CSV table of C-alpha atoms and ligand atoms in Angstrom, one decimal:
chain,number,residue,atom,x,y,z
A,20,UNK,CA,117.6,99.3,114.0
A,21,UNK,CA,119.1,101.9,111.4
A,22,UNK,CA,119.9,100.8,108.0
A,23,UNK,CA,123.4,100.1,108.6
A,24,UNK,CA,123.1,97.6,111.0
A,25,UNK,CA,120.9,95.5,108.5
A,26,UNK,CA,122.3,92.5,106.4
A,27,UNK,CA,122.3,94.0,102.7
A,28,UNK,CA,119.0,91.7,101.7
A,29,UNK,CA,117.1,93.3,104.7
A,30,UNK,CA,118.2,97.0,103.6
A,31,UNK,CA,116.9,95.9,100.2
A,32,UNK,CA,113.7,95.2,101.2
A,33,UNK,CA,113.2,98.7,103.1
A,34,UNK,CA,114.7,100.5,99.6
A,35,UNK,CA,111.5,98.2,97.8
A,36,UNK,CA,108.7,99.3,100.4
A,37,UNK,CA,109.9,102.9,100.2
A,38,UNK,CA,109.7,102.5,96.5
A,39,UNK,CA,106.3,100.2,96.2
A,40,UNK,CA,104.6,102.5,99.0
A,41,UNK,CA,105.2,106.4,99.6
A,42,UNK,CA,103.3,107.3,102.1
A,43,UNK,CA,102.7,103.8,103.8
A,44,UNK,CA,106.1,102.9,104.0
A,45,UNK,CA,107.1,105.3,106.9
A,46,UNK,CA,104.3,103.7,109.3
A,47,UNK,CA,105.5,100.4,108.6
A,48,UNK,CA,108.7,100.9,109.4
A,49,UNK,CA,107.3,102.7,112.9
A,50,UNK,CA,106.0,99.4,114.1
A,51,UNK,CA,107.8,98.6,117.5
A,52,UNK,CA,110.1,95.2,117.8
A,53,UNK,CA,109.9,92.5,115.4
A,54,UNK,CA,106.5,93.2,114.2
A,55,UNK,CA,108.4,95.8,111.7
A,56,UNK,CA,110.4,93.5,109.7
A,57,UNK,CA,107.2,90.5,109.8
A,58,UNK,CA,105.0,93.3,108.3
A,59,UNK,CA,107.6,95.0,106.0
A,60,UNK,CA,107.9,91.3,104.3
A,61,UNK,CA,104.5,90.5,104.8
A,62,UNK,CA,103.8,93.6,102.4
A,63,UNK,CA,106.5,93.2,100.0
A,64,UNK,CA,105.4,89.6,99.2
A,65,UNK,CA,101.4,90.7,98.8
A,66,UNK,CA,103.0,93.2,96.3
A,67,UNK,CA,104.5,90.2,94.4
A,68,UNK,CA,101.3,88.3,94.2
A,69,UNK,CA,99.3,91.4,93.7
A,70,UNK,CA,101.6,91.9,90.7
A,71,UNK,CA,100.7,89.1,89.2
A,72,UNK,CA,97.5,88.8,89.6
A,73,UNK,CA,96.9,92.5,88.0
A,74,UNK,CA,99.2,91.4,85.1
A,75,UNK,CA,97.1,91.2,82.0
A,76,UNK,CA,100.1,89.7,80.1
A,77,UNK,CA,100.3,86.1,81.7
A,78,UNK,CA,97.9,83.7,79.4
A,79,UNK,CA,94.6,83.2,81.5
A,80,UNK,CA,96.2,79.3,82.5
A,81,UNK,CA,99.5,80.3,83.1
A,82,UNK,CA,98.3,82.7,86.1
A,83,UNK,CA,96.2,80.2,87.8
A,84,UNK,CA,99.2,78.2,88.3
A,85,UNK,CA,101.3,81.0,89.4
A,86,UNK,CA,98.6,82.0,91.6
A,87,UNK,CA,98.1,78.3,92.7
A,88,UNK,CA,102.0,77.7,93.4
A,89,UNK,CA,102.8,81.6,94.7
A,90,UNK,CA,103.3,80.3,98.7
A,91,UNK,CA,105.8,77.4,97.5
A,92,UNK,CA,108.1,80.5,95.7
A,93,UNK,CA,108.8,81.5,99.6
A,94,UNK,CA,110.5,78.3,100.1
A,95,UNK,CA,112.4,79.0,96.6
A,96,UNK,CA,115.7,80.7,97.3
A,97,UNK,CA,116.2,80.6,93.5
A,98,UNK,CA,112.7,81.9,92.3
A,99,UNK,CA,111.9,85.0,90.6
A,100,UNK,CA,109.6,86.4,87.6
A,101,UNK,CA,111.8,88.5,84.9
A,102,UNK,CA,108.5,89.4,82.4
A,103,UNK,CA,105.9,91.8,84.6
A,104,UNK,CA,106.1,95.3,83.2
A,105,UNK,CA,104.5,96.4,86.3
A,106,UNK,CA,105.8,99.5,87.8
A,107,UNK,CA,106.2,97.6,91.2
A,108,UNK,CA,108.1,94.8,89.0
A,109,UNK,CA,111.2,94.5,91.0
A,110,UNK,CA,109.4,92.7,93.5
A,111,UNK,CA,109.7,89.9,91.6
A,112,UNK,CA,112.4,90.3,90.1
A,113,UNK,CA,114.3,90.2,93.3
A,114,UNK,CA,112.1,87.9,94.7
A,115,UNK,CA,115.3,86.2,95.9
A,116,UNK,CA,116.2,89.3,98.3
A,117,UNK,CA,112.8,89.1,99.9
A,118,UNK,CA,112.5,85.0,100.4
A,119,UNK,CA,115.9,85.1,101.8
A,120,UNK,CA,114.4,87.3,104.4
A,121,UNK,CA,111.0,85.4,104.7
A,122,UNK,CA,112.8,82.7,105.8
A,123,UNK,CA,114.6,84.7,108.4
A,124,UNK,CA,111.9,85.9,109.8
A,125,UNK,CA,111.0,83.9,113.5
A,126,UNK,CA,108.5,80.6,112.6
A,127,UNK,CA,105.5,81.6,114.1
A,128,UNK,CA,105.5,84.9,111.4
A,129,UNK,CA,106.6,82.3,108.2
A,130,UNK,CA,103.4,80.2,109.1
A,131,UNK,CA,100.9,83.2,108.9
A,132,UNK,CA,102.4,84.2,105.8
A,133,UNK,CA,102.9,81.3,104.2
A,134,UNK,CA,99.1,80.6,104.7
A,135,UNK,CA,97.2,83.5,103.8
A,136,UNK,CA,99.8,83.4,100.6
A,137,UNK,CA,98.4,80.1,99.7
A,138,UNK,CA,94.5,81.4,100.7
A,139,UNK,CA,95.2,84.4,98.5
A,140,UNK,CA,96.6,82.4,95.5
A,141,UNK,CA,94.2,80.0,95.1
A,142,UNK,CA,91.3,82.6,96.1
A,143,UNK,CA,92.5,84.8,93.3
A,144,UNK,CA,92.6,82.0,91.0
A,145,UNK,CA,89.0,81.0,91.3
A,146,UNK,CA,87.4,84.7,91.4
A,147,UNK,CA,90.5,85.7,88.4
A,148,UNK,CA,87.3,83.5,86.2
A,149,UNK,CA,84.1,84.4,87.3
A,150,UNK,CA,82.2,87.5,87.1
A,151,UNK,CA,81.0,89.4,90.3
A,152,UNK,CA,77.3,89.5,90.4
A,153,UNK,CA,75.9,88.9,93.8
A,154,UNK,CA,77.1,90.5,96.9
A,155,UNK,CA,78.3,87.1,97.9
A,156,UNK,CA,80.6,87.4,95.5
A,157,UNK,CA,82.1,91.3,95.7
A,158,UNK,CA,82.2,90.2,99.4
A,159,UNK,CA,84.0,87.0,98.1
A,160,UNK,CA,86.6,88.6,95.7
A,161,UNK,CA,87.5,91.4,98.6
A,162,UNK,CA,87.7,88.7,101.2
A,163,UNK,CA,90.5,87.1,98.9
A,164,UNK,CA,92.3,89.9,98.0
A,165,UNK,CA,92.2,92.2,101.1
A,166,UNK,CA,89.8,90.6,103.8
A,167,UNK,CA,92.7,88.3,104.4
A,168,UNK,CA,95.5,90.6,104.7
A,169,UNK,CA,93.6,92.1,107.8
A,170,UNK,CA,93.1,88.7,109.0
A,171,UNK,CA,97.7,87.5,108.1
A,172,UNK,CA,98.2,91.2,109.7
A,173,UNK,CA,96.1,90.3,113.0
A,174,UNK,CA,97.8,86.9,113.5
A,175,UNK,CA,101.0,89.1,113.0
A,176,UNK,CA,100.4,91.4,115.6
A,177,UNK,CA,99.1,88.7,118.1
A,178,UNK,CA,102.1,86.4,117.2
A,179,UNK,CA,104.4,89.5,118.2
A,180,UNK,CA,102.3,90.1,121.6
A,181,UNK,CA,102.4,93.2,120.6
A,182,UNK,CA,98.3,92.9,121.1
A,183,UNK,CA,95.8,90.6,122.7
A,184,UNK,CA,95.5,86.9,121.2
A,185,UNK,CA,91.6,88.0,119.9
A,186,UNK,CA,93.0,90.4,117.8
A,187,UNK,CA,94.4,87.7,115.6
A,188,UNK,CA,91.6,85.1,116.7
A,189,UNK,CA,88.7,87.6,115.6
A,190,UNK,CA,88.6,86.9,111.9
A,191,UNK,CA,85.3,88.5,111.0
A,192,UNK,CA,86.4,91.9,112.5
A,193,UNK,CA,89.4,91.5,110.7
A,194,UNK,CA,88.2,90.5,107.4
A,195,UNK,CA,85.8,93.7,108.4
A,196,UNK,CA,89.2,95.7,108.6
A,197,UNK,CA,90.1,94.4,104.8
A,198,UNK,CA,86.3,94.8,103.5
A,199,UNK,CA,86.0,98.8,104.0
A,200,UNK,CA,89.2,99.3,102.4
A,201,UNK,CA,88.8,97.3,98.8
A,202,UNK,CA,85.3,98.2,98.7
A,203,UNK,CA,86.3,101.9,98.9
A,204,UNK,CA,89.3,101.6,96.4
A,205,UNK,CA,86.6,99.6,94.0
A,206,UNK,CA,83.8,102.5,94.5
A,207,UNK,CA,86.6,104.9,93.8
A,208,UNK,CA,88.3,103.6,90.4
A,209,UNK,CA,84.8,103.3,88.7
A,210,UNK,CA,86.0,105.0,85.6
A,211,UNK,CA,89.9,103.6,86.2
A,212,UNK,CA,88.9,99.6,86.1
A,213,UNK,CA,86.3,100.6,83.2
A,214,UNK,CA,89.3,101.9,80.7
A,215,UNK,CA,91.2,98.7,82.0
A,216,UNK,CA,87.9,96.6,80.8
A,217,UNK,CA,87.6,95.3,84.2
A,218,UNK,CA,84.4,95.2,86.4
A,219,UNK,CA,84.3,95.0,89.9
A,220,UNK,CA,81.0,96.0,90.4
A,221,UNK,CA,78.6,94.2,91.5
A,222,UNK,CA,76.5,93.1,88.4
A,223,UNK,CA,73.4,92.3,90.6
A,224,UNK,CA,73.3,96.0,92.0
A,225,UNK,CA,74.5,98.1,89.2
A,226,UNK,CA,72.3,96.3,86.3
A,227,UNK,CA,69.0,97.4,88.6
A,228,UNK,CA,70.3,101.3,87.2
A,229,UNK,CA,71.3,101.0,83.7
A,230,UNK,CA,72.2,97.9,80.6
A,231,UNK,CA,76.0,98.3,80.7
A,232,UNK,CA,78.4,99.5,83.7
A,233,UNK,CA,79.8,101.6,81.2
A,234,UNK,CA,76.3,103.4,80.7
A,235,UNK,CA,77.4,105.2,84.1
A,236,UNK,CA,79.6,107.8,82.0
A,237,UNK,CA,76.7,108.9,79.9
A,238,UNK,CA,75.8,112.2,81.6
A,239,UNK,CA,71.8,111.3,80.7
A,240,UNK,CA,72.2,108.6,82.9
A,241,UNK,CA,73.6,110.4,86.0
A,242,UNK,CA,70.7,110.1,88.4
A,243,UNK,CA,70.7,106.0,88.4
A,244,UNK,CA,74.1,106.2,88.3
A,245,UNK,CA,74.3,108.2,91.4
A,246,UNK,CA,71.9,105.6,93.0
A,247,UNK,CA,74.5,102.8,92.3
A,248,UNK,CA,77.2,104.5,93.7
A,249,UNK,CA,75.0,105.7,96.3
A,250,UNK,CA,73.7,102.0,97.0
A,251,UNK,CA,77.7,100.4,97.3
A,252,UNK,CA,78.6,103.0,99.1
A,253,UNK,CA,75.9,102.4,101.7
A,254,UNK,CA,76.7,98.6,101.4
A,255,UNK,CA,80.8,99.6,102.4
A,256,UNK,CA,79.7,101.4,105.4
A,257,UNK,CA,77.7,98.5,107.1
A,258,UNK,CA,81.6,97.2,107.9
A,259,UNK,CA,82.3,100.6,110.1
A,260,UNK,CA,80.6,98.9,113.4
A,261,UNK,CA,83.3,96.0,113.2
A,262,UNK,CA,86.0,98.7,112.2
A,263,UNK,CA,85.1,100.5,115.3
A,264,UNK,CA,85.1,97.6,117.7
A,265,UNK,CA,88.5,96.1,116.0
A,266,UNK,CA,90.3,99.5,116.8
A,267,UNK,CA,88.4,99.8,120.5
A,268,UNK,CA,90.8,96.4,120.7
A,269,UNK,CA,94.4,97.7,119.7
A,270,UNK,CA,96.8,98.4,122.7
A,271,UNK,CA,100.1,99.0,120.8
A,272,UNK,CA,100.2,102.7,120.0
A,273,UNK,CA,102.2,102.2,116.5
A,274,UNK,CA,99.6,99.4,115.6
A,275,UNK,CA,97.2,101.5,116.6
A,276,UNK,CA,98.6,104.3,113.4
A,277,UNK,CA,99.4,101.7,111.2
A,278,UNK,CA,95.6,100.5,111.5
A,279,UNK,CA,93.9,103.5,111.5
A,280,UNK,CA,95.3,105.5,109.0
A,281,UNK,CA,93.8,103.2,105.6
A,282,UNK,CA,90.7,103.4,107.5
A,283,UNK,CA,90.2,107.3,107.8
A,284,UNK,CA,91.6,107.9,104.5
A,285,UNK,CA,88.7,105.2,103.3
A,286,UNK,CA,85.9,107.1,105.3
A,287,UNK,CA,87.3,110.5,104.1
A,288,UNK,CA,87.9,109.1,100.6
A,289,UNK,CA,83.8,107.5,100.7
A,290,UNK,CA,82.1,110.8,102.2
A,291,UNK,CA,84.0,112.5,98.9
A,292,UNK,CA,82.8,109.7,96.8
A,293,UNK,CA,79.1,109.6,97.8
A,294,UNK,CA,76.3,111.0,95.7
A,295,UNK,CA,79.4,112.8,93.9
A,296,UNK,CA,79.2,112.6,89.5
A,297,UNK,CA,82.8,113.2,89.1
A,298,UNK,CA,83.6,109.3,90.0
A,299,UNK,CA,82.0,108.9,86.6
A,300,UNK,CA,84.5,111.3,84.8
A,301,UNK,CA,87.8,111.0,86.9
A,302,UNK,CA,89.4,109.8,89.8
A,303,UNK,CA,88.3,111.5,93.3
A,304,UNK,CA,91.0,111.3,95.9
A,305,UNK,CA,91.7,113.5,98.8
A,306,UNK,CA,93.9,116.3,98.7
A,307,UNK,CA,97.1,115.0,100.0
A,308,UNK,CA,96.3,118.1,102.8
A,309,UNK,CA,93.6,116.6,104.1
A,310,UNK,CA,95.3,113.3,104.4
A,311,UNK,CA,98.0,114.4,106.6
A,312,UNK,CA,95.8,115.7,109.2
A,313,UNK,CA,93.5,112.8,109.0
A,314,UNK,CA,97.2,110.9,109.8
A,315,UNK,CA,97.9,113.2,112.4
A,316,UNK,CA,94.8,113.2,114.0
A,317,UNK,CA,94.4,109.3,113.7
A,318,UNK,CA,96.3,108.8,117.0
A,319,UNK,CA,94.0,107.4,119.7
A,320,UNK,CA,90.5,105.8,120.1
A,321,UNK,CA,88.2,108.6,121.1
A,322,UNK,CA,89.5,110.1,118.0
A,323,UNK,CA,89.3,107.7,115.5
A,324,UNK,CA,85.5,107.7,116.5
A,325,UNK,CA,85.6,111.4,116.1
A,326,UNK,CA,87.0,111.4,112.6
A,327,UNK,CA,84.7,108.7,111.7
A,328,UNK,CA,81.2,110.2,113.0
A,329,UNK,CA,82.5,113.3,111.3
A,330,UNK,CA,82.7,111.7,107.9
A,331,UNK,CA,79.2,109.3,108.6
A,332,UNK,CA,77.2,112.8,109.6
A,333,UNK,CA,78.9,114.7,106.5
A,334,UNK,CA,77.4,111.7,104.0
A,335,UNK,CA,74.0,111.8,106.2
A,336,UNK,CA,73.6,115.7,105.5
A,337,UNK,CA,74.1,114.7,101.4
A,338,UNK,CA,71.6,111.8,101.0
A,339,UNK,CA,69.2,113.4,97.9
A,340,UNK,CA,65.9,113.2,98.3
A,341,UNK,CA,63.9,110.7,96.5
A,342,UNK,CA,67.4,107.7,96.9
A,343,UNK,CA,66.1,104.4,97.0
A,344,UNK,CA,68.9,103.6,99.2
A,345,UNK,CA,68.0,106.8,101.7
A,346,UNK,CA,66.6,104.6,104.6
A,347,UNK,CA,69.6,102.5,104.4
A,348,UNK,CA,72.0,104.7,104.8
A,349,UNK,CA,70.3,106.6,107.6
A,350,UNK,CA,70.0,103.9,109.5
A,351,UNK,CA,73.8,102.9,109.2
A,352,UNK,CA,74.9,106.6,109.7
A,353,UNK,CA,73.0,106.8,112.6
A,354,UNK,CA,74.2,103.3,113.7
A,355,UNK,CA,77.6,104.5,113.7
A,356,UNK,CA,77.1,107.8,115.0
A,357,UNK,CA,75.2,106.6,117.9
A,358,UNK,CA,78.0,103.7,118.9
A,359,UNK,CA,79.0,104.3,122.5
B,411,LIG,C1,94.2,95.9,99.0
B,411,LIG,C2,94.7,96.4,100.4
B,411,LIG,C3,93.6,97.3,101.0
B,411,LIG,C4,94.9,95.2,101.3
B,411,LIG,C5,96.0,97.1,100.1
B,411,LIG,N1,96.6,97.7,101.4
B,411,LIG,C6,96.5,99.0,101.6
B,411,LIG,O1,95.8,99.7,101.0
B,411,LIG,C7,97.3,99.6,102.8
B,411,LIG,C8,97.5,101.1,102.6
B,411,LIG,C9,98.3,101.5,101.4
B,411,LIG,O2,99.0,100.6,100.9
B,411,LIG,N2,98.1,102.7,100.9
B,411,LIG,C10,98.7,103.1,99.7
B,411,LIG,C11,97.9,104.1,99.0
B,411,LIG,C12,97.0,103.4,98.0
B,411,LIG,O3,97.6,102.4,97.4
B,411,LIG,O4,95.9,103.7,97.9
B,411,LIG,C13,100.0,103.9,99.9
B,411,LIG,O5,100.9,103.6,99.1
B,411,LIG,O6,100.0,104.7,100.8
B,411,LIG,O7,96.8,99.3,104.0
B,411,LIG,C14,96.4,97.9,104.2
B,411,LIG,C15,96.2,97.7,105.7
B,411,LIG,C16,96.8,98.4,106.6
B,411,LIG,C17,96.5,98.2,108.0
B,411,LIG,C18,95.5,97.3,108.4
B,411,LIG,C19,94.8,96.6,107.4
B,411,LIG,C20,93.8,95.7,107.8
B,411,LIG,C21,93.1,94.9,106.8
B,411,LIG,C22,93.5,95.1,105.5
B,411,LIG,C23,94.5,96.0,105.1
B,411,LIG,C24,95.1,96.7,106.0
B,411,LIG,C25,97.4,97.0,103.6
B,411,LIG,C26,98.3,96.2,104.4
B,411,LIG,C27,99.2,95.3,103.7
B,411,LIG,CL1,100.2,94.4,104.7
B,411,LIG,C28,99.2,95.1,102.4
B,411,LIG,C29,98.3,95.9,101.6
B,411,LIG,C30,97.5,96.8,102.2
């Protein structure tokens, strides 16, 4: 359907994804049928909540209501939020444009939505107080903010036919699917979230290597904090089994891409990540490069597997001598690498 055949609200939305998401955006808008245009809104309303939620602005109270209330806004032609100074902030500034085409969207699609909106909100409410110190809770705070997109996203492509009814009734593969990814952007933005003053670490793992999470930056202190880092990283890969038997479940060739590229740029981003100082000093991301032939590779099962036994073995030929994680992640590299 090319842009000119869309209602001007619909066009509007695609001009906000392009915006909100360079590179994601084009595999989105690959999905076949009416998948496209369920997942296009599904994204562009996560981005509203997300942009609240990360807005340090709101008073503390104020944001648990939003949060609370944020599902009720999609049955609000009228509501929208005119004081984020978010980059992403016309998202809710126009919430109007993309309500209006929530509620066009066929029922089955507004009831997954409208769910894991109200899931989301009043998950990120309760964790928006509390600290993260067991691995209850990190698994807790990424269950809420990305373990249930995988899970509205599999009740998507389920809803559409588009793939097998267990692909949306499978919840713990697809919370799984959401897991690996924030625990590899919150292993990634060490030094990022510690300038904001926020710590998603958790306090239960990192306080066994040093007094403060902020300690980590001190170059005496690099060899505990290499074991922390080493330690999460290990803890983000025990999700790969379920990623691999999720994927071994896709049929649909654009769901397929649109599931697996997050996935490989995760694996490819931890490999870089692990045992590696500069996450103490900057940002490590992959070269943009090596993320288009990871996207272009992505395309089918057997490679997938390939891609991600490639990154396991790379981590399992880095683990330094003397880790007290090292018999951990041996096991789950060679878990992974051994999956037939
Ligand atoms: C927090 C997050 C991981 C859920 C964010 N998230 C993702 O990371 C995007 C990728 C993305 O936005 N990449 C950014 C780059 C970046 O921000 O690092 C880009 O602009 O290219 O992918 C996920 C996503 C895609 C496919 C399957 C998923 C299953 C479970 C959970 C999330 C899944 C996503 C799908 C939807 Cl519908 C909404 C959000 C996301």
């Amino acid at each position: 359907q090319k842009l000119d055949e869309m209602s001007p609200t619909a066009r509007k939305c695609y001009v906000y994804l392009n915006q909100t998401s360079r590179s994601f955006a084009a595999v989105i808008q690959a999905l076949d049928g009416d998948l496209r245009h369920a997942v296009c809104i599904f994204y562009l309303v996560l981005r509203a909540l997300d942009t609240v939620e990360d807005d340090m602005t709101i008073p503390l109270k104020d944001k648990v209501q939003m949060l609370q209330n944020f599902y009720k806004n999609l049955e609000s032609p009228d509501w929208k939020y005119m004081d984020s100074k978010d980059k992403d902030r016309i998202v809710l500034e126009d919430f109007p444009t993309i309500s209006t085409e929530y509620r066009g969207l066929d029922e089955h699609y507004r009831e997954v939505i409208s769910d894991i909106c109200h899931k989301m909100g009043d998950g990120m409410s309760e964790v928006l107080q509390t600290e993260v110190i067991t691995l209850q809770d990190w698994n807790m705070y990424c269950h809420y903010v990305a373990g249930l997109v995988g899970i509205g996203l599999s009740k998507l492509f389920s809803a559409s036919k588009l793939e097998d009814p267990i692909v949306g009734k499978d919840t713990q593969l697809s919370n799984s699917m959401g897991l690996f990814l924030q625990k590899t952007n919150i292993i990634r933005d060490y030094l990022e979230d510690n300038i904001d003053k926020r710590e998603f670490w958790p306090r239960d793992v990192w306080s066994k290597y040093g007094k403060k999470l902020s300690d980590f930056q001190e170059k005496e202190n690099i060899t505990p904090a290499l074991h922390c880092l080493n330690e999460l990283i290990t803890n983000a890969l025990e999700h790969v089994p379920d990623v691999i038997k999720y994927m071994s479940r896709l049929r649909n060739q654009t769901v397929f891409n649109f599931c697996a590229i997050p996935q490989v740029m995760a694996i490819a981003t931890l490999a870089k990540c692990y045992n590696n100082r500069n996450v103490f000093s900057g940002v490590v991301k992959i070269r943009k490069g090596q993320a288009v032939g990871l996207m272009m590779e992505a395309t089918c099962f057997q490679s997938l597997r390939r891609i991600l036994y490639k990154y396991a073995r790379e981590i399992g030929k880095t683990i330094p001598p003397g880790d007290p994680s090292a018999p951990k992640t041996q096991k789950i590299i060679s878990t992974v690498t051994s999956l037939g």
